[in-house]
Short mmCIF file of C-alpha atoms and ligand atoms in Angstrom, two decimals:
data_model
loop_
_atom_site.label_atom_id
_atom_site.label_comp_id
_atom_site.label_asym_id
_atom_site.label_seq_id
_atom_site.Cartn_x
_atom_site.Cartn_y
_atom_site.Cartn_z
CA UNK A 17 -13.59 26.03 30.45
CA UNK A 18 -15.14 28.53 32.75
CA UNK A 19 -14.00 31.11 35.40
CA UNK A 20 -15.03 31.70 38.42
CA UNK A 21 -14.94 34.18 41.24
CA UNK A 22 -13.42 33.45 44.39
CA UNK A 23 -16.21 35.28 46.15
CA UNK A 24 -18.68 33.29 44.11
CA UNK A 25 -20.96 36.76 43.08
CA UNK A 26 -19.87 37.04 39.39
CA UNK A 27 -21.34 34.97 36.90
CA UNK A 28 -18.37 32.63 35.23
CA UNK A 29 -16.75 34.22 32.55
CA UNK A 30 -14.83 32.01 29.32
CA UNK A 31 -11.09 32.58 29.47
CA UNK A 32 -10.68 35.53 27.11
CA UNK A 33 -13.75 37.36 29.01
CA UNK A 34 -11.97 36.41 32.58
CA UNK A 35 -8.31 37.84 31.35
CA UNK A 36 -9.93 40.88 30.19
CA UNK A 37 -11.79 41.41 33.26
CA UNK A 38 -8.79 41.00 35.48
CA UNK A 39 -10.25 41.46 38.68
CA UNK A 40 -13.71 39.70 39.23
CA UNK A 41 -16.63 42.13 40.15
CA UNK A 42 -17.24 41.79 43.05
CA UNK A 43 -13.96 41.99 44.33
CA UNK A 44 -12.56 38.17 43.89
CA UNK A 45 -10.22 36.68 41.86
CA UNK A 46 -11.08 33.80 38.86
CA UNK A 47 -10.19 30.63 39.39
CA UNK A 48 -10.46 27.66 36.98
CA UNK A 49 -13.84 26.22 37.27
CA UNK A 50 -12.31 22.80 38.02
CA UNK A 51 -8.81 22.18 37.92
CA UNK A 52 -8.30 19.80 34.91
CA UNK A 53 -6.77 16.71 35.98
CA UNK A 54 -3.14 15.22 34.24
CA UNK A 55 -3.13 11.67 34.21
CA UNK A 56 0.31 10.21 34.13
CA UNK A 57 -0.05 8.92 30.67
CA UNK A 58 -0.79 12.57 29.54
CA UNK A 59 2.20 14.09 31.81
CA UNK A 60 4.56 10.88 29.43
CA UNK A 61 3.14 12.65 26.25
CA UNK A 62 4.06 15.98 26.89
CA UNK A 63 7.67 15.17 27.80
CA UNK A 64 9.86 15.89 25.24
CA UNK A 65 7.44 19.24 23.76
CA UNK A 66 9.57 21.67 23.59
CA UNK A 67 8.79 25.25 25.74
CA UNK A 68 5.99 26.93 23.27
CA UNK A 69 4.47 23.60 22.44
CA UNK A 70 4.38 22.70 26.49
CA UNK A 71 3.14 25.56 26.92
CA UNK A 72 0.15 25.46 23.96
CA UNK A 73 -0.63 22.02 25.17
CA UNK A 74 -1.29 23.08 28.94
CA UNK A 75 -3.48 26.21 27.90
CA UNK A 76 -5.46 24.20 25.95
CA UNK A 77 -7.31 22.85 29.01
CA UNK A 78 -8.10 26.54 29.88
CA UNK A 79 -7.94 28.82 26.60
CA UNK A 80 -10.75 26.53 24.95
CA UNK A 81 -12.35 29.73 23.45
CA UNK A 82 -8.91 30.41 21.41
CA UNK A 83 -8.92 28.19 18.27
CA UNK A 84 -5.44 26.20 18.72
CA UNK A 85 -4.00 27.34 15.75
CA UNK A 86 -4.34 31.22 17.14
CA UNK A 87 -3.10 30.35 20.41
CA UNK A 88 -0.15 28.38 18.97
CA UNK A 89 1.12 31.55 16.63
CA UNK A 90 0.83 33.92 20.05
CA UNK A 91 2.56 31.23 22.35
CA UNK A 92 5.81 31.09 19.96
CA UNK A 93 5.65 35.01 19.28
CA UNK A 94 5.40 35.36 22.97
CA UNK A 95 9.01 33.05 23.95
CA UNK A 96 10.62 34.19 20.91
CA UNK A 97 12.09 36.93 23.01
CA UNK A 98 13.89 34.92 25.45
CA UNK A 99 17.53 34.38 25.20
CA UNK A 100 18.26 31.20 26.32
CA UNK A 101 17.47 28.07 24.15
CA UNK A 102 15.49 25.88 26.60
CA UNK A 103 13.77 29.35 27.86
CA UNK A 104 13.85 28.42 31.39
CA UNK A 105 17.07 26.24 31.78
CA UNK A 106 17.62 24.00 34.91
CA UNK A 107 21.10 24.60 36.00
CA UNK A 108 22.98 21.62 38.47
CA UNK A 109 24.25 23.01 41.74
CA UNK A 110 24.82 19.83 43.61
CA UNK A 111 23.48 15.93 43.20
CA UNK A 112 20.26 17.14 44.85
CA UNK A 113 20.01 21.02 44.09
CA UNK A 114 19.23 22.77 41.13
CA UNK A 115 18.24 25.88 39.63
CA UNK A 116 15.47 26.98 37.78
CA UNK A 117 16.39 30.03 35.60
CA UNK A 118 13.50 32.44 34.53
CA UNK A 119 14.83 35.42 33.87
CA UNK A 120 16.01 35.00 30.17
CA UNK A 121 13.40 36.84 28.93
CA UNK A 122 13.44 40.85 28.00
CA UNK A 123 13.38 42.31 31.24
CA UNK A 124 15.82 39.80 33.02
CA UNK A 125 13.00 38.24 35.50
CA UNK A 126 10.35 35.79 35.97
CA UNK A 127 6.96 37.93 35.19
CA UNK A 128 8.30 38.04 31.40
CA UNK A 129 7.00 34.46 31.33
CA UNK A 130 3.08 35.68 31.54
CA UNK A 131 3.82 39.13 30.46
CA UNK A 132 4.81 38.37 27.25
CA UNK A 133 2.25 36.25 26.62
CA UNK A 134 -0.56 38.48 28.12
CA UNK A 135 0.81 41.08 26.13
CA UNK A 136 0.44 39.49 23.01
CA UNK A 137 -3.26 38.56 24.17
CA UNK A 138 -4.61 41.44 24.62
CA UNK A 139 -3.35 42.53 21.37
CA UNK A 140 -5.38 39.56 20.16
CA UNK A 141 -8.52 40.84 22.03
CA UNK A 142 -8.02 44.35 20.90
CA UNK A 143 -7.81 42.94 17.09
CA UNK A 144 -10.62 40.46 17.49
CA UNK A 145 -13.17 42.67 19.03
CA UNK A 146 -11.90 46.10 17.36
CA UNK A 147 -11.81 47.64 20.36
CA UNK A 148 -8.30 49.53 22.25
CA UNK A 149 -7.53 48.51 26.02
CA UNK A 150 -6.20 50.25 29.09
CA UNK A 151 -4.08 48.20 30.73
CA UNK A 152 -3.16 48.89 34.92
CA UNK A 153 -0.96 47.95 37.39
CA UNK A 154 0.98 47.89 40.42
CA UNK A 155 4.50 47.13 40.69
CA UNK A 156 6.95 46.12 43.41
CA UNK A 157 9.81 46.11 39.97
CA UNK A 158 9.63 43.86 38.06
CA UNK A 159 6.06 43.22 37.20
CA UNK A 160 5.66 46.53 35.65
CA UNK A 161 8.76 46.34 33.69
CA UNK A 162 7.37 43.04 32.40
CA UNK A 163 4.22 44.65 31.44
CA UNK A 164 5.38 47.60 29.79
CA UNK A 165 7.71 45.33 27.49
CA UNK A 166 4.96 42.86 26.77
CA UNK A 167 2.52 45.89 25.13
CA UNK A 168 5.71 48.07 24.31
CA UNK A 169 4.29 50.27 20.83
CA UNK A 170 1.58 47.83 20.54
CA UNK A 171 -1.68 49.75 18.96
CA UNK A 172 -4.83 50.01 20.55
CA UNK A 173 -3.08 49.91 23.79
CA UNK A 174 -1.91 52.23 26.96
CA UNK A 175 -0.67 50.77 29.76
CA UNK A 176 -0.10 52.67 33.78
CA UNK A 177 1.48 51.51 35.82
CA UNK A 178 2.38 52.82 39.68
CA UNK A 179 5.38 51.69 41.25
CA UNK A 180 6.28 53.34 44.82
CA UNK A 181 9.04 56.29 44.31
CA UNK A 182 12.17 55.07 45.96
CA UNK A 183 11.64 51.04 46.57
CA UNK A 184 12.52 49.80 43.39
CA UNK A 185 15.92 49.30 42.42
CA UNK A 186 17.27 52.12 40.63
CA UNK A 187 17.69 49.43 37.40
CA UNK A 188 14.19 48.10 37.29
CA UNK A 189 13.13 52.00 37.76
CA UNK A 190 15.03 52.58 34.20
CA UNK A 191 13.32 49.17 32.88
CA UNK A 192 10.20 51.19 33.29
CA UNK A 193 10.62 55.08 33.08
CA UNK A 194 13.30 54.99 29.92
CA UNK A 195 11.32 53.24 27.52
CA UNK A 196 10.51 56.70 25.43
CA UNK A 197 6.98 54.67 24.39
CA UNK A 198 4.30 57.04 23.47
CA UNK A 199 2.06 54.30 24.75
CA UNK A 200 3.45 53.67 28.42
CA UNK A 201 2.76 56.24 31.64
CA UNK A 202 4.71 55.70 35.00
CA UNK A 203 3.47 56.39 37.80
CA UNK A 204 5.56 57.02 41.00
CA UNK A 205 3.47 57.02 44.22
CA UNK A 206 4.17 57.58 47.78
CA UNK A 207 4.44 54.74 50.03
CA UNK A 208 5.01 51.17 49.48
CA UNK A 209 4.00 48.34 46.98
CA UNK A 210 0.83 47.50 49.39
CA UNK A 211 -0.33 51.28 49.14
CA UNK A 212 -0.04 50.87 45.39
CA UNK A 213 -2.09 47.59 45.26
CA UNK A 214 -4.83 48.90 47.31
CA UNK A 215 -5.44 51.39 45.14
CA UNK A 216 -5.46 49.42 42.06
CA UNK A 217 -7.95 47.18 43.68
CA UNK A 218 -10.17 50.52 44.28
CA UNK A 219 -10.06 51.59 41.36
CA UNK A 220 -10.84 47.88 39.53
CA UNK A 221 -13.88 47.72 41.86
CA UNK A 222 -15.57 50.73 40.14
CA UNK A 223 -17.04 49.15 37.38
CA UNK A 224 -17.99 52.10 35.90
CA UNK A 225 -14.55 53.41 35.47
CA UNK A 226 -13.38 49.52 34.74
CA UNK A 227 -16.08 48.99 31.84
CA UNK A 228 -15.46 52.71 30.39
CA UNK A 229 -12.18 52.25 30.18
CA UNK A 230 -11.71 48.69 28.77
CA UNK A 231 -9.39 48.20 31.96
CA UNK A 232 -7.65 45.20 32.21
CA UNK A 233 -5.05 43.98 34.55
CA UNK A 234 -1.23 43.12 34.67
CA UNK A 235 -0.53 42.01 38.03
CA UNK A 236 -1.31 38.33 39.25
CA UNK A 237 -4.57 39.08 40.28
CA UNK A 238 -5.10 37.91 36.17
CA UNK A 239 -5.70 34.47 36.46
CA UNK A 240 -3.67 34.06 32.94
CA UNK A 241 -0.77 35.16 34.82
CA UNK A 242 -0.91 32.73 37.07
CA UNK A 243 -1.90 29.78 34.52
CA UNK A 244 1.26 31.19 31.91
CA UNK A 245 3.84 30.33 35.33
CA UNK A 246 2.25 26.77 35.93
CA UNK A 247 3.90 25.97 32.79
CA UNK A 248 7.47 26.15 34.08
CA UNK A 249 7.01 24.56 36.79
CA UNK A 250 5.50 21.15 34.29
CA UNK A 251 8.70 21.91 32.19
CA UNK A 252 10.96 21.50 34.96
CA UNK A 253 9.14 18.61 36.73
CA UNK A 254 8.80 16.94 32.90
CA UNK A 255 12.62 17.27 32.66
CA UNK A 256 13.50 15.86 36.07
CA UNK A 257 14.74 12.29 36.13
CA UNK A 258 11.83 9.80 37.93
CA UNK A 259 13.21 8.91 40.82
CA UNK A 260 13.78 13.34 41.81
CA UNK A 261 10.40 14.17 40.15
CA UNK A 262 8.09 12.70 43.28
CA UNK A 263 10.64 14.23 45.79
CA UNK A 264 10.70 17.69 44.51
CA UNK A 265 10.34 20.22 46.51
CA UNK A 266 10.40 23.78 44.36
CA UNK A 267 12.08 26.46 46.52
CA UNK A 268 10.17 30.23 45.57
CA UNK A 269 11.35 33.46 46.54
CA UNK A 270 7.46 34.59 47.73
CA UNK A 271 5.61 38.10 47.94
CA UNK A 272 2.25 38.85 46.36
CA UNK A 273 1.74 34.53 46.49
CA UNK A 274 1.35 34.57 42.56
CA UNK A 275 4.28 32.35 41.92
CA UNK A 276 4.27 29.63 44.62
CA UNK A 277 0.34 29.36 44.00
CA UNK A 278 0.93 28.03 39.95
CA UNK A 279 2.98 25.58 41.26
CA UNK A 280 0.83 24.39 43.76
CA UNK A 281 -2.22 24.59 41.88
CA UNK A 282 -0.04 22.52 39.17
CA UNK A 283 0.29 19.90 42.04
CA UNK A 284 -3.50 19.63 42.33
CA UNK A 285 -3.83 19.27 38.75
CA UNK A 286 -2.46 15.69 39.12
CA UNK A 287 1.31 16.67 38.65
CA UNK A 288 2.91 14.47 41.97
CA UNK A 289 5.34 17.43 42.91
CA UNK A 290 6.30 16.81 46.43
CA UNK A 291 6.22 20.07 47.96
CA UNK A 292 6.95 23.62 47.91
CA UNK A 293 9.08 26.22 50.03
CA UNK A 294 8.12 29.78 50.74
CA UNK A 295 10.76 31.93 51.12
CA UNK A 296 10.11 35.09 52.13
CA UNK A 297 12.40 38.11 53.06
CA UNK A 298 11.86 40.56 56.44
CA UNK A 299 8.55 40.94 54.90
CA UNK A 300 7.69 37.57 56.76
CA UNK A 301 3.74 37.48 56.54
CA UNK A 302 3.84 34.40 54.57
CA UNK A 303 6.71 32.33 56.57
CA UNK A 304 4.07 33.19 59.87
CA UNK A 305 1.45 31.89 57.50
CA UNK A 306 2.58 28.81 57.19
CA UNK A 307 4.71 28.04 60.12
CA UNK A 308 1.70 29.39 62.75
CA UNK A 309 -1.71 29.11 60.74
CA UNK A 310 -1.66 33.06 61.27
CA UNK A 311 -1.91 35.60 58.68
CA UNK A 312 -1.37 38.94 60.18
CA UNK A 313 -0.24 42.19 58.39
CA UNK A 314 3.19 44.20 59.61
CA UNK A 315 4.57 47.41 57.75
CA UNK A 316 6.13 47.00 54.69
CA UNK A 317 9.73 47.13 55.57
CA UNK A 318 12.46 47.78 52.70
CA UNK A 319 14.53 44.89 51.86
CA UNK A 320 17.75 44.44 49.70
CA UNK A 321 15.03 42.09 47.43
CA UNK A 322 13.01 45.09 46.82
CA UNK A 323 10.31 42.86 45.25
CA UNK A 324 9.34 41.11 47.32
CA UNK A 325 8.67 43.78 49.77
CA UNK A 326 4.74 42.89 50.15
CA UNK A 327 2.66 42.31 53.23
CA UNK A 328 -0.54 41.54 52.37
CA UNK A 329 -0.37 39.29 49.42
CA UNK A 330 -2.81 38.95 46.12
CA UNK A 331 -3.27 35.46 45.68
CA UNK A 332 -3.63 34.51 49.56
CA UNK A 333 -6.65 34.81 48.63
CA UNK A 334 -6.85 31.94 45.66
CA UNK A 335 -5.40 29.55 48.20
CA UNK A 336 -7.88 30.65 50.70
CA UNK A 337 -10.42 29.75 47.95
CA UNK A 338 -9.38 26.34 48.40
CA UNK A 339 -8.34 26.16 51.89
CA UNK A 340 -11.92 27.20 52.80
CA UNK A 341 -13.51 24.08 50.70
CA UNK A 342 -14.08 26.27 47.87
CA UNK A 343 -16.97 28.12 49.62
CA UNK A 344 -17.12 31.75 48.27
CA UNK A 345 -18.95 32.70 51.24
CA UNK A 346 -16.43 31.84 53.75
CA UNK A 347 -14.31 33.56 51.35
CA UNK A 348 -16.26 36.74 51.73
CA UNK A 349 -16.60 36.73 55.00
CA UNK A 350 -12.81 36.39 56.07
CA UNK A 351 -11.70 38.34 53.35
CA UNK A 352 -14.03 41.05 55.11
CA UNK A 353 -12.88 40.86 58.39
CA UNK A 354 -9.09 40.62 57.28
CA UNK A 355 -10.04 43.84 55.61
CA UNK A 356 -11.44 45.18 58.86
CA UNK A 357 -8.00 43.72 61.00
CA UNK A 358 -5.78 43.13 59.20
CA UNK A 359 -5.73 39.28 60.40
CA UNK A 360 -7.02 35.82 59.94
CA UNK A 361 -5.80 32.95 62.29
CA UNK A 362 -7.03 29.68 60.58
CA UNK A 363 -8.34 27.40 62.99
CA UNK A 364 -6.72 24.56 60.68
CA UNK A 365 -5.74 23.95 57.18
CA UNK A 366 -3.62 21.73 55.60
CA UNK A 367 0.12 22.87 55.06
CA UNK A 368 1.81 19.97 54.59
CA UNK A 369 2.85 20.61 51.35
CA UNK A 370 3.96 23.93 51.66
CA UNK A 371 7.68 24.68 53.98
CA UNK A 372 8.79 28.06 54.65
CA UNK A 373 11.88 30.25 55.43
CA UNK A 374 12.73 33.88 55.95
CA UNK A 375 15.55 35.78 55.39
CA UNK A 376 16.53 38.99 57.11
CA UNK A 377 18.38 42.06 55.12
CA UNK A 378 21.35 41.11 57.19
CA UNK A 379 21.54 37.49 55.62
CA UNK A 380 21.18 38.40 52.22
CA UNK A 381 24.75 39.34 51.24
CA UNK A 382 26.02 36.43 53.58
CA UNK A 383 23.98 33.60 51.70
CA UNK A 384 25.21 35.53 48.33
CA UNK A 385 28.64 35.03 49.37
CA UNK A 386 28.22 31.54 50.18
CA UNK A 387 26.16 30.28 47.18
CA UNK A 388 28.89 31.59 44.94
CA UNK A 389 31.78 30.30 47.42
CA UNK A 390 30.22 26.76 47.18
CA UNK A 391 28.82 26.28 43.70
CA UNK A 392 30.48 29.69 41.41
CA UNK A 393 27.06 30.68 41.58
CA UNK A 394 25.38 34.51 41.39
CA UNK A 395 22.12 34.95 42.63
CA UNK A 396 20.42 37.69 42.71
CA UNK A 397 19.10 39.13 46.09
CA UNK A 398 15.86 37.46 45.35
CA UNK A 399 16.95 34.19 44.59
CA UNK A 400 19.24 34.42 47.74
CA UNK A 401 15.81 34.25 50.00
CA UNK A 402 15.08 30.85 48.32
CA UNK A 403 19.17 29.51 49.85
CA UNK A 404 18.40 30.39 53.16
CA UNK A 405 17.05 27.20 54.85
CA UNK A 406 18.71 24.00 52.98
CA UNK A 407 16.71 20.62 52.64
CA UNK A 408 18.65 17.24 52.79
CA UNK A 409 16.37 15.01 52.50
CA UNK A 410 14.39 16.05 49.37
CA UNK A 411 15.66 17.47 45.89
CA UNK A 412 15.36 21.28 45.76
CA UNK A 413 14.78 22.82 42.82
CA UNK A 414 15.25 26.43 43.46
CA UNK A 415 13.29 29.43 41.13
CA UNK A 416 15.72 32.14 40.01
CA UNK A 417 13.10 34.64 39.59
CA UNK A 418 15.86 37.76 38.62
CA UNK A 419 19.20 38.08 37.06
CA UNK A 420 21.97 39.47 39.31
CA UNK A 421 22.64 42.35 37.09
CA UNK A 422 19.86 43.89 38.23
CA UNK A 423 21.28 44.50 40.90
CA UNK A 424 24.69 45.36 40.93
CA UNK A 425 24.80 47.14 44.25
CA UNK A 426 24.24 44.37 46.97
CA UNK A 427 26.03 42.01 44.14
CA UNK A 428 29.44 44.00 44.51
CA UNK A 429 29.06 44.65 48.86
CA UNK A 430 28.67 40.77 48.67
CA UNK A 431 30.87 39.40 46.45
CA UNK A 432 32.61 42.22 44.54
CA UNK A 433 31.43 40.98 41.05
CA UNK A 434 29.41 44.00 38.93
CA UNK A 435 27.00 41.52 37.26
CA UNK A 436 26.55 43.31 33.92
CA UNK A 437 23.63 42.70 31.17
CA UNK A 438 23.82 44.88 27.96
CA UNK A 439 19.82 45.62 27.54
CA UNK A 440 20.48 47.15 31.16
CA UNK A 441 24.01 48.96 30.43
CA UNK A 442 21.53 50.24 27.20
CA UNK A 443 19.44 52.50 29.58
CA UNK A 444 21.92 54.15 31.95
CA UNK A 445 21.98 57.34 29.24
CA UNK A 446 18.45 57.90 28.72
CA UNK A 447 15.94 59.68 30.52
CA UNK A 448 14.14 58.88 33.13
CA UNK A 449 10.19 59.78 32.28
CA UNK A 450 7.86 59.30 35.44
CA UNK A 451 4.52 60.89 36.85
CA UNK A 452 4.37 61.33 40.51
CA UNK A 453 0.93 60.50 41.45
CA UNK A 454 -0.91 60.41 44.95
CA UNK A 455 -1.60 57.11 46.32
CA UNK A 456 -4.97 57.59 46.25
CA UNK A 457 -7.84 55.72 43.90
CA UNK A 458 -9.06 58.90 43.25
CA UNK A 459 -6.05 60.45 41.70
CA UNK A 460 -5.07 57.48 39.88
CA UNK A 461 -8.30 57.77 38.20
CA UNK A 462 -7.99 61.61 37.25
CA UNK A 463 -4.64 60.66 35.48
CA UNK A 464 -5.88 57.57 33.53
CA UNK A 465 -9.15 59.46 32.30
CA UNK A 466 -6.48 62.34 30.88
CA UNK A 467 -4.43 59.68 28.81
CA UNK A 468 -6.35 56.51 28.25
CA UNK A 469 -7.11 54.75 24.63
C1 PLP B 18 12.53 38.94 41.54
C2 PLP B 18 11.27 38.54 42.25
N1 PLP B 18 11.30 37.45 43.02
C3 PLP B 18 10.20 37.04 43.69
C4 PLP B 18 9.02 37.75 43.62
C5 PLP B 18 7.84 37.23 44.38
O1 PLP B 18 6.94 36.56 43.52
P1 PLP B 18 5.40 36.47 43.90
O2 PLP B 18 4.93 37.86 44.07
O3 PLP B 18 4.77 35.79 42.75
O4 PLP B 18 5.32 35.71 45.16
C6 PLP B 18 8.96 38.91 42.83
C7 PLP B 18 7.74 39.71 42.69
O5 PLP B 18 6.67 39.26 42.56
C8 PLP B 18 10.10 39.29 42.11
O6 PLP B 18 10.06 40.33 41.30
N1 LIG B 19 6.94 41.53 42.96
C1 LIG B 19 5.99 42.04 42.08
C2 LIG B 19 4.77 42.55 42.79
C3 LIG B 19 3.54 42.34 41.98
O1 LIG B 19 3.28 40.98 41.89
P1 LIG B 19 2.33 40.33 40.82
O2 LIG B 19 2.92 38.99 40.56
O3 LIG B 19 0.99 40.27 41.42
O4 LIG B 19 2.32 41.17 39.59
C4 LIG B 19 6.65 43.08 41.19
O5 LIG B 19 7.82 42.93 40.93
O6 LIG B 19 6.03 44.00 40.75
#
């Protein structure tokens, strides 16, 4: 299987080539070639696999330049960190509600799912080709703290990544900055999670520094990223009785796009999901996408679901891809001008599978307090975006993307529990080690050229 670039001026690239590149030359992302089709009798067969082998199955459309064997051995290392038995357990809420838990893994959210297993490619790659890698990127919490654990102490390896000072929860700061590896470098920037991507995406575009450096990236922009969280979406469709499995509609708590596109791109692999919700916080860009056919940038405003405080979001521009007829030049050219202003109205696309919602700071705490009133459930702030708007006519299946106890603040003010998690409790007495940095591509640079591998 090949890769391609979204903006079609980068020769396709084999999987292990694409993850390494991260971000495609000339500014796109990759995308599948084509997007392997699952007939129903192949979805039958791979009912009943459990996680790793579901998980090895699906990658074997895509990693075809990883014998099987290999792959296998770094899919189980990669979920044998996750606490919970069925790795991403689907917990009942009501006859036509459920939850999808994904944050069993080491750092208590969803991006552990990829990260792990990223992290344990790349140590591949580094082995196989006898080379190190610098890994980068940009966090809005959690991915970062992902990251770092999947490459935690692993040789051959440094990994950067900038987070802006003061908008992650004070938690998923300590997931990051108290790790006292030798091998990880924090950097705290000014401004918000946007700021921070930009300059990641500078700094990826100079190939020069990229190709020097053996720079890869962390953040969904990696199309294995996005391919590693297809696969819970096929687990939880796979374990969904029939007659719920065509009327499924998966509820995501949305911000950089990365999570809500596998599952959708899942869909158009043959898998008959019904639909998907968007659920966005104050940081609505996404809702307006896809209630208005507008995609306009706001300011970042910070949220009580600190993650998912993003305005202009990665993998808009994967769905674009598609949206456009899978003409890279289109692709250039509105990518271009959204670069110029900051907005794209499309004159039409097709939305009918996607829904959306939003959810203000001043609902958060209210929906908190009435998911656990109603069903003895805790959500975290995140997963409180994804209650706001209830379906009746349709089975939800909403994504917990991150345990409660990362957040105990807005947790107590709604609810007065102090969700607790001991790998959490763990850090509260170490030091915090971080690197203010300038926003700027520039200085980002200067620090990575003093440290890297
Ligand atoms: C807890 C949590 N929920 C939801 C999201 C949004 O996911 P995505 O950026 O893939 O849309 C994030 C960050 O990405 C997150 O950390
Ligand atoms: N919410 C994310 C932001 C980065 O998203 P990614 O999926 O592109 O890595 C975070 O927690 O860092």
């Amino acid at each position: 299987m090949n890769f391609i670039s979204t903006r079609g001026d980068t020769p396709a690239l084999g999987f292990s080539d694409a993850v390494a590149t991260g971000l495609a030359p000339d500014g796109g992302l990759f995308l599948p070639e084509t997007l392997p089709q699952f007939s129903s009798d192949e979805l039958k067969a791979l009912a009943g696999l459990d996680y790793p082998a579901l998980c090895t199955a699906f990658f074997r459309r895509f990693a075809t330049d990883i014998d099987e064997a290999t792959f296998a051995a770094i899919v189980a290392k990669s979920y044998t960190s996750f606490t919970h038995p069925e790795i991403a357990p689907l917990v009942p809420l009501a006859d036509n509600l459920q939850v999808l838990e994904l944050f069993h893994g080491p750092t208590l959210a969803f991006k552990d799912f990829a990260l792990q297993l990223l992290g344990n490619l790349y140590e591949h790659q580094c082995a196989a080709r006898g080379q190190t890698i610098n890994v980068l990127g940009a966090t809005s919490g959690d991915t970062g703290a992902a990251a770092i654990h999947g490459l935690l102490g692993k040789p051959g390896t440094a990994i950067f990544i900038l987070y802006p000072d003061g908008r992650v929860a004070p938690l998923q700061e300590r997931q990051m900055t108290c790790t006292g590896a030798d091998n990880v470098y924090t950097m705290a920037i000014e401004g918000s999670f946007d700021d921070a991507q930009t300059a990641l995406k500078d700094i990826f575009a100079d190939q020069t520094f990229r190709l020097h450096h053996r720079l890869s990236a962390v953040n969904s922009i990696n199309l294995a990223r996005v391919l590693a969280q297809c696969v819970y979406y096929l687990s939880a469709w796979l374990r969904l009785p029939t007659a719920q499995q065509e009327n499924v509609e998966f509820v995501v708590p949305t911000g950089n796009f990365g999570n809500v596109l596998a599952g959708w791109m899942l869909q158009n692999m043959g898998v008959p999901i019904r639909g998907f919700k968007v659920a966005t916080n104050q940081n609505d860009i996404l809702y307006r996408l896809f209630t208005t056919g507008e995609y306009k940038v706001d300011q970042v405003a910070p949220s009580l679901a600190p993650s998912m405080d993003i305005q202009v979001a990665s993998n808009f521009e994967r769905f674009l891809y598609f949206a456009l007829g899978r003409d890279p030049s289109r692709v250039r050219e509105v990518m271009t001008t959204f670069k110029a202003t900051g907005e794209y109205r499309f004159e039409s696309f097709d939305r009918s599978t996607f829904s959306a919602s939003r959810c203000s700071d001043a609902e958060i705490p209210g929906i908190i307090k009435s998911v656990y009133e109603r069903f003895g459930y805790v959500a975290d702030p995140h997963t409180a975006c994804a209650f706001a708007a209830p379906d009746s006519d349709r089975h939800s299946v909403v994504l917990a993307t991150a345990h409660p106890a990362k957040f105990p603040d807005t947790l107590r003010a709604a609810i007065g529990v102090d969700p607790r998690h001991p790998s959490l409790e763990a850090l509260k007495s170490r030091p915090i080690v971080k690197h203010p940095v300038a926003a700027s591509a520039d200085a980002i640079r200067a620090f990575i050229e003093a440290r890297a591998v």
